PDB file of C-alpha atoms in Angstrom:
ATOM      1  CA  MET A   1      -7.353  37.856 -39.528  1.00  0.00           C
ATOM      2  CA  ASN A   2      -6.114  34.462 -40.695  1.00  0.00           C
ATOM      3  CA  ARG A   3      -2.933  34.830 -38.585  1.00  0.00           C
ATOM      4  CA  LEU A   4      -5.008  35.669 -35.520  1.00  0.00           C
ATOM      5  CA  SER A   5      -7.147  32.557 -35.854  1.00  0.00           C
ATOM      6  CA  MET A   6      -4.017  30.455 -36.472  1.00  0.00           C
ATOM      7  CA  SER A   7      -2.360  31.906 -33.337  1.00  0.00           C
ATOM      8  CA  LEU A   8      -5.469  31.253 -31.272  1.00  0.00           C
ATOM      9  CA  SER A   9      -5.617  27.675 -32.562  1.00  0.00           C
ATOM     10  CA  VAL A  10      -1.991  27.068 -31.596  1.00  0.00           C
ATOM     11  CA  ALA A  11      -2.601  28.581 -28.147  1.00  0.00           C
ATOM     12  CA  ALA A  12      -5.698  26.404 -27.639  1.00  0.00           C
ATOM     13  CA  LEU A  13      -3.748  23.275 -28.593  1.00  0.00           C
ATOM     14  CA  ALA A  14      -0.933  24.215 -26.220  1.00  0.00           C
ATOM     15  CA  LEU A  15      -3.365  24.707 -23.328  1.00  0.00           C
ATOM     16  CA  ALA A  16      -5.117  21.431 -24.136  1.00  0.00           C
ATOM     17  CA  SER A  17      -1.812  19.555 -24.069  1.00  0.00           C
ATOM     18  CA  LEU A  18      -0.988  21.122 -20.690  1.00  0.00           C
ATOM     19  CA  ALA A  19      -4.310  19.939 -19.291  1.00  0.00           C
ATOM     20  CA  LEU A  20      -3.745  16.441 -20.656  1.00  0.00           C
ATOM     21  CA  SER A  21      -0.272  16.205 -19.139  1.00  0.00           C
ATOM     22  CA  ALA A  22      -1.358  17.231 -15.631  1.00  0.00           C
ATOM     23  CA  GLU A  23      -0.837  14.604 -12.955  1.00  0.00           C
ATOM     24  CA  ASP A  24      -3.919  12.729 -11.805  1.00  0.00           C
ATOM     25  CA  PHE A  25      -3.954  13.516  -8.085  1.00  0.00           C
ATOM     26  CA  GLN A  26      -7.212  11.592  -7.425  1.00  0.00           C
ATOM     27  CA  PRO A  27      -5.495   8.428  -6.076  1.00  0.00           C
ATOM     28  CA  LEU A  28      -3.196  10.513  -3.872  1.00  0.00           C
ATOM     29  CA  MET A  29      -6.041  12.586  -2.439  1.00  0.00           C
ATOM     30  CA  LYS A  30      -8.335   9.564  -1.937  1.00  0.00           C
ATOM     31  CA  THR A  31      -5.562   7.804  -0.007  1.00  0.00           C
ATOM     32  CA  THR A  32      -4.780  10.931   2.009  1.00  0.00           C
ATOM     33  CA  GLN A  33      -8.429  11.616   2.853  1.00  0.00           C
ATOM     34  CA  ALA A  34      -8.976   8.001   3.895  1.00  0.00           C
ATOM     35  CA  THR A  35      -5.804   7.963   6.011  1.00  0.00           C
ATOM     36  CA  TRP A  36      -5.946  11.484   7.464  1.00  0.00           C
ATOM     37  CA  PRO A  37      -9.568  12.702   7.140  1.00  0.00           C
ATOM     38  CA  GLU A  38      -8.965  15.593   9.559  1.00  0.00           C
ATOM     39  CA  LYS A  39      -5.974  16.950   7.610  1.00  0.00           C
ATOM     40  CA  ARG A  40      -7.292  19.468   5.051  1.00  0.00           C
ATOM     41  CA  HIS A  41      -4.427  21.993   4.739  1.00  0.00           C
ATOM     42  CA  ILE A  42      -2.074  21.003   1.912  1.00  0.00           C
ATOM     43  CA  GLY A  43       1.315  22.622   1.427  1.00  0.00           C
ATOM     44  CA  VAL A  44       2.990  22.856  -1.976  1.00  0.00           C
ATOM     45  CA  ILE A  45       6.388  24.303  -2.894  1.00  0.00           C
ATOM     46  CA  CYS A  46       6.844  25.023  -6.587  1.00  0.00           C
ATOM     47  CA  ASN A  47       7.197  27.651  -9.269  1.00  0.00           C
ATOM     48  CA  TYR A  48       3.504  28.503  -9.375  1.00  0.00           C
ATOM     49  CA  ARG A  49       3.529  29.993 -12.869  1.00  0.00           C
ATOM     50  CA  ALA A  50       5.137  26.858 -14.343  1.00  0.00           C
ATOM     51  CA  ASN A  51       2.942  24.459 -12.330  1.00  0.00           C
ATOM     52  CA  GLU A  52      -0.414  26.224 -12.270  1.00  0.00           C
ATOM     53  CA  ALA A  53      -2.182  23.402 -14.155  1.00  0.00           C
ATOM     54  CA  GLN A  54      -0.766  20.870 -11.670  1.00  0.00           C
ATOM     55  CA  VAL A  55      -1.858  22.955  -8.670  1.00  0.00           C
ATOM     56  CA  TRP A  56      -5.408  23.220 -10.039  1.00  0.00           C
ATOM     57  CA  ALA A  57      -5.443  19.463 -10.744  1.00  0.00           C
ATOM     58  CA  LEU A  58      -4.542  18.980  -7.066  1.00  0.00           C
ATOM     59  CA  ALA A  59      -7.262  21.460  -6.035  1.00  0.00           C
ATOM     60  CA  ARG A  60      -9.872  19.511  -8.031  1.00  0.00           C
ATOM     61  CA  ALA A  61      -8.751  16.245  -6.449  1.00  0.00           C
ATOM     62  CA  ALA A  62      -8.646  17.699  -2.905  1.00  0.00           C
ATOM     63  CA  GLY A  63     -12.177  19.035  -3.241  1.00  0.00           C
ATOM     64  CA  GLU A  64     -14.117  21.774  -1.562  1.00  0.00           C
ATOM     65  CA  GLY A  65     -13.221  22.499   2.049  1.00  0.00           C
ATOM     66  CA  ALA A  66      -9.503  21.883   1.608  1.00  0.00           C
ATOM     67  CA  LEU A  67      -6.914  24.665   1.604  1.00  0.00           C
ATOM     68  CA  ILE A  68      -3.772  24.567  -0.525  1.00  0.00           C
ATOM     69  CA  THR A  69      -0.982  26.943   0.434  1.00  0.00           C
ATOM     70  CA  VAL A  70       1.456  27.242  -2.461  1.00  0.00           C
ATOM     71  CA  VAL A  71       4.852  28.742  -1.746  1.00  0.00           C
ATOM     72  CA  ASP A  72       5.982  30.195  -5.055  1.00  0.00           C
ATOM     73  CA  ALA A  73       9.677  29.262  -5.026  1.00  0.00           C
ATOM     74  CA  ARG A  74      11.692  29.971  -8.161  1.00  0.00           C
ATOM     75  CA  THR A  75      15.152  28.731  -7.089  1.00  0.00           C
ATOM     76  CA  ALA A  76      16.545  25.775  -5.170  1.00  0.00           C
ATOM     77  CA  ASP A  77      18.062  28.178  -2.615  1.00  0.00           C
ATOM     78  CA  GLN A  78      14.569  29.009  -1.387  1.00  0.00           C
ATOM     79  CA  SER A  79      13.885  25.493  -0.033  1.00  0.00           C
ATOM     80  CA  GLY A  80      14.561  26.303   3.627  1.00  0.00           C
ATOM     81  CA  ALA A  81      12.564  29.541   3.588  1.00  0.00           C
ATOM     82  CA  ALA A  82       9.696  27.871   1.721  1.00  0.00           C
ATOM     83  CA  ALA A  83       9.563  24.993   4.215  1.00  0.00           C
ATOM     84  CA  LEU A  84       9.606  27.427   7.150  1.00  0.00           C
ATOM     85  CA  LEU A  85       6.762  29.420   5.611  1.00  0.00           C
ATOM     86  CA  LEU A  86       4.643  26.261   5.191  1.00  0.00           C
ATOM     87  CA  ALA A  87       5.408  25.161   8.748  1.00  0.00           C
ATOM     88  CA  ASN A  88       4.392  28.599  10.048  1.00  0.00           C
ATOM     89  CA  GLN A  89       1.200  28.453   7.980  1.00  0.00           C
ATOM     90  CA  LYS A  90       0.399  25.163   9.776  1.00  0.00           C
ATOM     91  CA  ALA A  91       0.209  22.989   6.652  1.00  0.00           C
ATOM     92  CA  ASP A  92      -0.841  19.434   7.524  1.00  0.00           C
ATOM     93  CA  TYR A  93       1.319  17.830   4.830  1.00  0.00           C
ATOM     94  CA  LEU A  94       3.398  18.633   1.766  1.00  0.00           C
ATOM     95  CA  VAL A  95       2.529  17.459  -1.747  1.00  0.00           C
ATOM     96  CA  LEU A  96       5.391  17.485  -4.221  1.00  0.00           C
ATOM     97  CA  MET A  97       4.658  18.579  -7.797  1.00  0.00           C
ATOM     98  CA  PRO A  98       6.118  15.912 -10.106  1.00  0.00           C
ATOM     99  CA  GLY A  99       7.043  18.329 -12.891  1.00  0.00           C
ATOM    100  CA  ASP A 100       8.583  21.216 -10.963  1.00  0.00           C
ATOM    101  CA  ARG A 101      12.102  22.223 -11.977  1.00  0.00           C
ATOM    102  CA  TYR A 102      13.523  22.368  -8.430  1.00  0.00           C
ATOM    103  CA  PHE A 103      10.930  20.888  -6.043  1.00  0.00           C
ATOM    104  CA  ARG A 104       9.888  17.622  -7.722  1.00  0.00           C
ATOM    105  CA  ASP A 105      10.089  14.105  -6.336  1.00  0.00           C
ATOM    106  CA  GLY A 106      13.755  13.195  -5.943  1.00  0.00           C
ATOM    107  CA  SER A 107      15.277  16.649  -6.375  1.00  0.00           C
ATOM    108  CA  PHE A 108      17.835  17.971  -3.907  1.00  0.00           C
ATOM    109  CA  ALA A 109      15.807  21.120  -3.112  1.00  0.00           C
ATOM    110  CA  ALA A 110      12.707  19.033  -2.399  1.00  0.00           C
ATOM    111  CA  THR A 111      14.728  16.730  -0.138  1.00  0.00           C
ATOM    112  CA  VAL A 112      15.934  19.737   1.862  1.00  0.00           C
ATOM    113  CA  ALA A 113      12.357  21.043   2.170  1.00  0.00           C
ATOM    114  CA  VAL A 114      10.984  17.603   3.106  1.00  0.00           C
ATOM    115  CA  ASN A 115      13.616  17.237   5.844  1.00  0.00           C
ATOM    116  CA  HIS A 116      12.950  20.740   7.219  1.00  0.00           C
ATOM    117  CA  LEU A 117       9.215  20.070   7.350  1.00  0.00           C
ATOM    118  CA  ALA A 118       9.628  16.581   8.827  1.00  0.00           C
ATOM    119  CA  SER A 119      11.677  18.046  11.668  1.00  0.00           C
ATOM    120  CA  ARG A 120       8.636  20.245  12.410  1.00  0.00           C
ATOM    121  CA  GLY A 121       6.191  17.324  12.239  1.00  0.00           C
ATOM    122  CA  VAL A 122       4.863  17.966   8.715  1.00  0.00           C
ATOM    123  CA  PRO A 123       4.941  14.848   6.508  1.00  0.00           C
ATOM    124  CA  ALA A 124       5.441  14.852   2.739  1.00  0.00           C
ATOM    125  CA  ILE A 125       3.676  12.692   0.155  1.00  0.00           C
ATOM    126  CA  GLY A 126       4.460  12.152  -3.497  1.00  0.00           C
ATOM    127  CA  THR A 127       3.370  10.542  -6.733  1.00  0.00           C
ATOM    128  CA  THR A 128       6.511   8.595  -7.666  1.00  0.00           C
ATOM    129  CA  PRO A 129       8.616   5.879  -5.999  1.00  0.00           C
ATOM    130  CA  VAL A 130      11.633   8.205  -5.681  1.00  0.00           C
ATOM    131  CA  ALA A 131       9.637  10.421  -3.297  1.00  0.00           C
ATOM    132  CA  LEU A 132       9.986   7.723  -0.620  1.00  0.00           C
ATOM    133  CA  LYS A 133      13.778   7.819  -0.878  1.00  0.00           C
ATOM    134  CA  GLN A 134      13.807  11.532  -0.097  1.00  0.00           C
ATOM    135  CA  GLY A 135      11.507  11.255   2.912  1.00  0.00           C
ATOM    136  CA  ALA A 136       7.884  11.125   1.735  1.00  0.00           C
ATOM    137  CA  VAL A 137       5.754   8.915   3.978  1.00  0.00           C
ATOM    138  CA  PHE A 138       3.803   7.468   1.070  1.00  0.00           C
ATOM    139  CA  SER A 139       3.438   7.808  -2.650  1.00  0.00           C
ATOM    140  CA  VAL A 140       0.654   6.979  -5.083  1.00  0.00           C
ATOM    141  CA  GLY A 141      -0.096   8.268  -8.557  1.00  0.00           C
ATOM    142  CA  ASP A 142       0.818   7.976 -12.195  1.00  0.00           C
ATOM    143  CA  GLY A 143       4.457   7.251 -11.301  1.00  0.00           C
ATOM    144  CA  THR A 144       3.513   4.299  -9.067  1.00  0.00           C
ATOM    145  CA  GLU A 145       0.957   2.919 -11.533  1.00  0.00           C
ATOM    146  CA  GLY A 146      -1.767   3.369  -8.922  1.00  0.00           C
ATOM    147  CA  GLN A 147       0.000   1.328  -6.231  1.00  0.00           C
ATOM    148  CA  ILE A 148       0.342   2.803  -2.738  1.00  0.00           C
ATOM    149  CA  LEU A 149       3.994   2.756  -1.736  1.00  0.00           C
ATOM    150  CA  VAL A 150       4.653   3.327   1.976  1.00  0.00           C
ATOM    151  CA  THR A 151       8.024   4.198   3.480  1.00  0.00           C
ATOM    152  CA  ASP A 152       9.780   1.742   5.729  1.00  0.00           C
ATOM    153  CA  ARG A 153      11.582   4.554   7.549  1.00  0.00           C
ATOM    154  CA  LEU A 154      10.227   7.870   8.742  1.00  0.00           C
ATOM    155  CA  ILE A 155      12.462  10.898   9.123  1.00  0.00           C
ATOM    156  CA  GLY A 156      12.182  13.737  11.598  1.00  0.00           C
ATOM    157  CA  THR A 157       9.419  13.914  14.157  1.00  0.00           C
ATOM    158  CA  VAL A 158       6.561  13.033  11.867  1.00  0.00           C
ATOM    159  CA  ASP A 159       3.753  11.340  13.780  1.00  0.00           C
ATOM    160  CA  VAL A 160       1.243   9.993  11.281  1.00  0.00           C
ATOM    161  CA  ILE A 161      -0.853   6.950  10.585  1.00  0.00           C
ATOM    162  CA  LEU A 162       0.327   5.409   7.325  1.00  0.00           C
ATOM    163  CA  PRO A 163      -2.076   4.015   4.721  1.00  0.00           C
ATOM    164  CA  ASP A 164      -2.397   0.297   4.213  1.00  0.00           C
ATOM    165  CA  PRO A 165      -0.899  -0.459   0.782  1.00  0.00           C
ATOM    166  CA  LYS A 166      -3.086  -3.550   0.481  1.00  0.00           C
ATOM    167  CA  ALA A 167      -6.269  -1.501   0.893  1.00  0.00           C
ATOM    168  CA  SER A 168      -5.732   0.557  -2.250  1.00  0.00           C
ATOM    169  CA  GLU A 169      -7.704   0.367  -5.407  1.00  0.00           C
ATOM    170  CA  LYS A 170      -6.209   1.470  -8.692  1.00  0.00           C
ATOM    171  CA  ALA A 171      -7.576   4.857  -9.635  1.00  0.00           C
ATOM    172  CA  SER A 172      -9.261   4.854 -12.921  1.00  0.00           C
ATOM    173  CA  LEU A 173      -3.651  35.226  -4.244  1.00  0.00           C
ATOM    174  CA  VAL A 174      -6.429  33.271  -2.677  1.00  0.00           C
ATOM    175  CA  LEU A 175      -8.240  31.622  -5.512  1.00  0.00           C
ATOM    176  CA  ARG A 176     -11.563  29.853  -5.146  1.00  0.00           C
ATOM    177  CA  ARG A 177     -13.433  27.757  -7.654  1.00  0.00           C
ATOM    178  CA  GLU A 178     -16.610  25.882  -6.909  1.00  0.00           C
ATOM    179  CA  GLY A 179     -16.053  22.229  -5.995  1.00  0.00           C
ATOM    180  CA  MET A 180     -12.301  22.712  -5.539  1.00  0.00           C
ATOM    181  CA  ALA A 181      -9.892  23.431  -2.746  1.00  0.00           C
ATOM    182  CA  THR A 182      -9.073  27.067  -2.028  1.00  0.00           C
ATOM    183  CA  VAL A 183      -5.599  27.958  -3.301  1.00  0.00           C
ATOM    184  CA  SER A 184      -3.455  30.560  -1.547  1.00  0.00           C
ATOM    185  CA  VAL A 185      -0.211  31.544  -3.281  1.00  0.00           C
ATOM    186  CA  ARG A 186       2.586  33.118  -1.234  1.00  0.00           C
ATOM    187  CA  ALA A 187       6.019  34.203  -2.369  1.00  0.00           C
ATOM    188  CA  ALA A 188       9.043  32.433  -0.922  1.00  0.00           C
ATOM    189  CA  GLU A 189      11.276  34.857   0.931  1.00  0.00           C
TER     190      GLU A 189
END
């Protein structure tokens, strides 16, 4: 019995540390909702199992009424197929998960996906400065210390209104949870 309680304690601590390390997507979603209030379909490409806490943090920040389509991609080779699936699902924009092994800000696979989506008119946004270098239209989050960074060059055929970086304030399976975005997980093919 003592081993069971010890194992449960370790598991609880591990889950708590995962929750604490999740990205704060509030500044990103506030900026997105202020800039594109009509865009409520968010695309995400990541290993869903490894990034589930991050996806749910994004769902909390996006709020009720938003839809998140997650393409569960487990290898870098799936970037083109994942981007095509999101484009066919009519995602309004792509959010990059900062901790994903293959599809994080600055990774080669994410750059390929961002370029594929941009050529179909779907912009990408990120949470770190390096996201801009790979084609994201703006970035705000923990990695930018709450500052809105806006690209000086757009790629592809993206036609969007960009946020005003001076107007920012520093931010102190279909699955549904009350008060959160609906999350739909699809396998990359």
